[in-house]
């Protein structure tokens, strides 16, 4: 199964990326994902179910540890197989 995760971490800071946002970027960039798009107001990553779920677990744990007070997350099935 292929999954896509879309997420944001808060609080926002338009002047400088907060520590939790930098951690989130690091988590998805080093994960074994097929596609990653990191932006100032939202992020997406896509890959096989195991890779995405592992990345989501690390994302939640590490961004909370880095000061995130809210994490909005949407997970979607985008295909069958690990393509």
JSON list of C-alpha atoms in Angstrom, two decimals:
[
{"chain": "A", "resi": 1, "resn": "UNK", "atom": "CA", "xyz": [0.00, 0.00, 0.00]},
{"chain": "A", "resi": 2, "resn": "UNK", "atom": "CA", "xyz": [1.22, 3.51, -0.84]},
{"chain": "A", "resi": 3, "resn": "UNK", "atom": "CA", "xyz": [0.47, 6.36, 1.54]},
{"chain": "A", "resi": 4, "resn": "UNK", "atom": "CA", "xyz": [0.72, 10.14, 1.41]},
{"chain": "A", "resi": 5, "resn": "UNK", "atom": "CA", "xyz": [1.05, 12.16, 4.60]},
{"chain": "A", "resi": 6, "resn": "UNK", "atom": "CA", "xyz": [0.40, 15.89, 4.74]},
{"chain": "A", "resi": 7, "resn": "UNK", "atom": "CA", "xyz": [1.36, 17.72, 7.90]},
{"chain": "A", "resi": 8, "resn": "UNK", "atom": "CA", "xyz": [2.07, 21.03, 9.59]},
{"chain": "A", "resi": 9, "resn": "UNK", "atom": "CA", "xyz": [3.63, 21.77, 12.95]},
{"chain": "A", "resi": 10, "resn": "UNK", "atom": "CA", "xyz": [2.87, 24.76, 15.14]},
{"chain": "A", "resi": 11, "resn": "UNK", "atom": "CA", "xyz": [3.43, 27.35, 16.48]},
{"chain": "A", "resi": 12, "resn": "UNK", "atom": "CA", "xyz": [4.31, 29.21, 13.30]},
{"chain": "A", "resi": 13, "resn": "UNK", "atom": "CA", "xyz": [7.09, 31.78, 13.15]},
{"chain": "A", "resi": 14, "resn": "UNK", "atom": "CA", "xyz": [7.32, 33.66, 9.86]},
{"chain": "A", "resi": 15, "resn": "UNK", "atom": "CA", "xyz": [10.64, 35.30, 10.74]},
{"chain": "A", "resi": 16, "resn": "UNK", "atom": "CA", "xyz": [12.64, 32.16, 11.49]},
{"chain": "A", "resi": 17, "resn": "UNK", "atom": "CA", "xyz": [11.88, 28.46, 11.18]},
{"chain": "A", "resi": 18, "resn": "UNK", "atom": "CA", "xyz": [11.26, 27.09, 14.70]},
{"chain": "A", "resi": 19, "resn": "UNK", "atom": "CA", "xyz": [13.19, 24.06, 15.96]},
{"chain": "A", "resi": 20, "resn": "UNK", "atom": "CA", "xyz": [10.18, 21.74, 15.55]},
{"chain": "A", "resi": 21, "resn": "UNK", "atom": "CA", "xyz": [9.84, 22.70, 11.87]},
{"chain": "A", "resi": 22, "resn": "UNK", "atom": "CA", "xyz": [13.53, 21.98, 11.25]},
{"chain": "A", "resi": 23, "resn": "UNK", "atom": "CA", "xyz": [13.19, 18.61, 12.99]},
{"chain": "A", "resi": 24, "resn": "UNK", "atom": "CA", "xyz": [10.13, 17.76, 10.88]},
{"chain": "A", "resi": 25, "resn": "UNK", "atom": "CA", "xyz": [12.05, 18.56, 7.71]},
{"chain": "A", "resi": 26, "resn": "UNK", "atom": "CA", "xyz": [14.97, 16.41, 8.83]},
{"chain": "A", "resi": 27, "resn": "UNK", "atom": "CA", "xyz": [12.71, 13.46, 9.67]},
{"chain": "A", "resi": 28, "resn": "UNK", "atom": "CA", "xyz": [11.06, 13.32, 6.25]},
{"chain": "A", "resi": 29, "resn": "UNK", "atom": "CA", "xyz": [14.23, 14.07, 4.31]},
{"chain": "A", "resi": 30, "resn": "UNK", "atom": "CA", "xyz": [16.17, 11.16, 5.84]},
{"chain": "A", "resi": 31, "resn": "UNK", "atom": "CA", "xyz": [13.25, 8.71, 5.79]},
{"chain": "A", "resi": 32, "resn": "UNK", "atom": "CA", "xyz": [13.05, 6.10, 3.04]},
{"chain": "A", "resi": 33, "resn": "UNK", "atom": "CA", "xyz": [10.27, 7.94, 1.18]},
{"chain": "A", "resi": 34, "resn": "UNK", "atom": "CA", "xyz": [9.75, 8.30, -2.56]},
{"chain": "A", "resi": 35, "resn": "UNK", "atom": "CA", "xyz": [8.59, 11.91, -2.64]},
{"chain": "A", "resi": 36, "resn": "UNK", "atom": "CA", "xyz": [8.98, 14.76, -0.17]},
{"chain": "A", "resi": 37, "resn": "UNK", "atom": "CA", "xyz": [7.78, 18.34, -0.56]},
{"chain": "A", "resi": 38, "resn": "UNK", "atom": "CA", "xyz": [8.63, 20.69, 2.31]},
{"chain": "A", "resi": 39, "resn": "UNK", "atom": "CA", "xyz": [7.09, 24.16, 2.31]},
{"chain": "A", "resi": 40, "resn": "UNK", "atom": "CA", "xyz": [6.50, 27.05, 4.70]},
{"chain": "A", "resi": 41, "resn": "UNK", "atom": "CA", "xyz": [2.80, 26.26, 5.27]},
{"chain": "A", "resi": 42, "resn": "UNK", "atom": "CA", "xyz": [2.58, 22.53, 4.71]},
{"chain": "A", "resi": 43, "resn": "UNK", "atom": "CA", "xyz": [4.58, 19.44, 3.93]},
{"chain": "A", "resi": 44, "resn": "UNK", "atom": "CA", "xyz": [3.87, 16.21, 2.07]},
{"chain": "A", "resi": 45, "resn": "UNK", "atom": "CA", "xyz": [5.65, 12.90, 1.83]},
{"chain": "A", "resi": 46, "resn": "UNK", "atom": "CA", "xyz": [4.77, 9.73, -0.03]},
{"chain": "A", "resi": 47, "resn": "UNK", "atom": "CA", "xyz": [5.97, 6.15, -0.06]},
{"chain": "A", "resi": 48, "resn": "UNK", "atom": "CA", "xyz": [5.29, 2.61, 0.99]},
{"chain": "A", "resi": 49, "resn": "UNK", "atom": "CA", "xyz": [3.12, 2.13, 4.08]},
{"chain": "A", "resi": 50, "resn": "UNK", "atom": "CA", "xyz": [5.94, 0.93, 6.34]},
{"chain": "A", "resi": 51, "resn": "UNK", "atom": "CA", "xyz": [8.21, 3.84, 5.44]},
{"chain": "A", "resi": 52, "resn": "UNK", "atom": "CA", "xyz": [5.48, 6.45, 5.83]},
{"chain": "A", "resi": 53, "resn": "UNK", "atom": "CA", "xyz": [4.21, 5.06, 9.14]},
{"chain": "A", "resi": 54, "resn": "UNK", "atom": "CA", "xyz": [7.75, 4.85, 10.51]},
{"chain": "A", "resi": 55, "resn": "UNK", "atom": "CA", "xyz": [8.37, 8.46, 9.46]},
{"chain": "A", "resi": 56, "resn": "UNK", "atom": "CA", "xyz": [5.07, 9.61, 11.01]},
{"chain": "A", "resi": 57, "resn": "UNK", "atom": "CA", "xyz": [5.98, 7.99, 14.33]},
{"chain": "A", "resi": 58, "resn": "UNK", "atom": "CA", "xyz": [9.37, 9.73, 14.34]},
{"chain": "A", "resi": 59, "resn": "UNK", "atom": "CA", "xyz": [7.80, 12.99, 13.18]},
{"chain": "A", "resi": 60, "resn": "UNK", "atom": "CA", "xyz": [5.28, 13.06, 16.02]},
{"chain": "A", "resi": 61, "resn": "UNK", "atom": "CA", "xyz": [7.75, 12.11, 18.72]},
{"chain": "A", "resi": 62, "resn": "UNK", "atom": "CA", "xyz": [10.62, 14.33, 17.61]},
{"chain": "A", "resi": 63, "resn": "UNK", "atom": "CA", "xyz": [8.63, 17.48, 16.80]},
{"chain": "A", "resi": 64, "resn": "UNK", "atom": "CA", "xyz": [6.84, 17.34, 20.15]},
{"chain": "A", "resi": 65, "resn": "UNK", "atom": "CA", "xyz": [10.22, 16.99, 21.86]},
{"chain": "A", "resi": 66, "resn": "UNK", "atom": "CA", "xyz": [11.44, 20.00, 19.84]},
{"chain": "A", "resi": 67, "resn": "UNK", "atom": "CA", "xyz": [8.59, 22.25, 21.04]},
{"chain": "A", "resi": 68, "resn": "UNK", "atom": "CA", "xyz": [5.65, 21.71, 18.71]},
{"chain": "A", "resi": 69, "resn": "UNK", "atom": "CA", "xyz": [2.38, 22.42, 20.47]},
{"chain": "A", "resi": 70, "resn": "UNK", "atom": "CA", "xyz": [0.14, 21.23, 17.63]},
{"chain": "A", "resi": 71, "resn": "UNK", "atom": "CA", "xyz": [0.66, 18.85, 14.74]},
{"chain": "A", "resi": 72, "resn": "UNK", "atom": "CA", "xyz": [-1.98, 18.64, 12.03]},
{"chain": "A", "resi": 73, "resn": "UNK", "atom": "CA", "xyz": [-1.73, 15.47, 10.00]},
{"chain": "A", "resi": 74, "resn": "UNK", "atom": "CA", "xyz": [-3.67, 13.85, 7.19]},
{"chain": "A", "resi": 75, "resn": "UNK", "atom": "CA", "xyz": [-2.86, 10.37, 5.91]},
{"chain": "A", "resi": 76, "resn": "UNK", "atom": "CA", "xyz": [-4.23, 9.09, 2.60]},
{"chain": "A", "resi": 77, "resn": "UNK", "atom": "CA", "xyz": [-4.00, 5.81, 0.72]},
{"chain": "A", "resi": 78, "resn": "UNK", "atom": "CA", "xyz": [-2.83, 6.69, -2.79]},
{"chain": "A", "resi": 79, "resn": "UNK", "atom": "CA", "xyz": [-2.22, 3.28, -4.32]},
{"chain": "A", "resi": 80, "resn": "UNK", "atom": "CA", "xyz": [-1.77, -0.43, -3.89]},
{"chain": "A", "resi": 81, "resn": "UNK", "atom": "CA", "xyz": [1.59, -2.12, -3.60]},
{"chain": "A", "resi": 82, "resn": "UNK", "atom": "CA", "xyz": [4.87, -0.50, -2.55]},
{"chain": "A", "resi": 83, "resn": "UNK", "atom": "CA", "xyz": [5.52, 0.82, -6.08]}
]
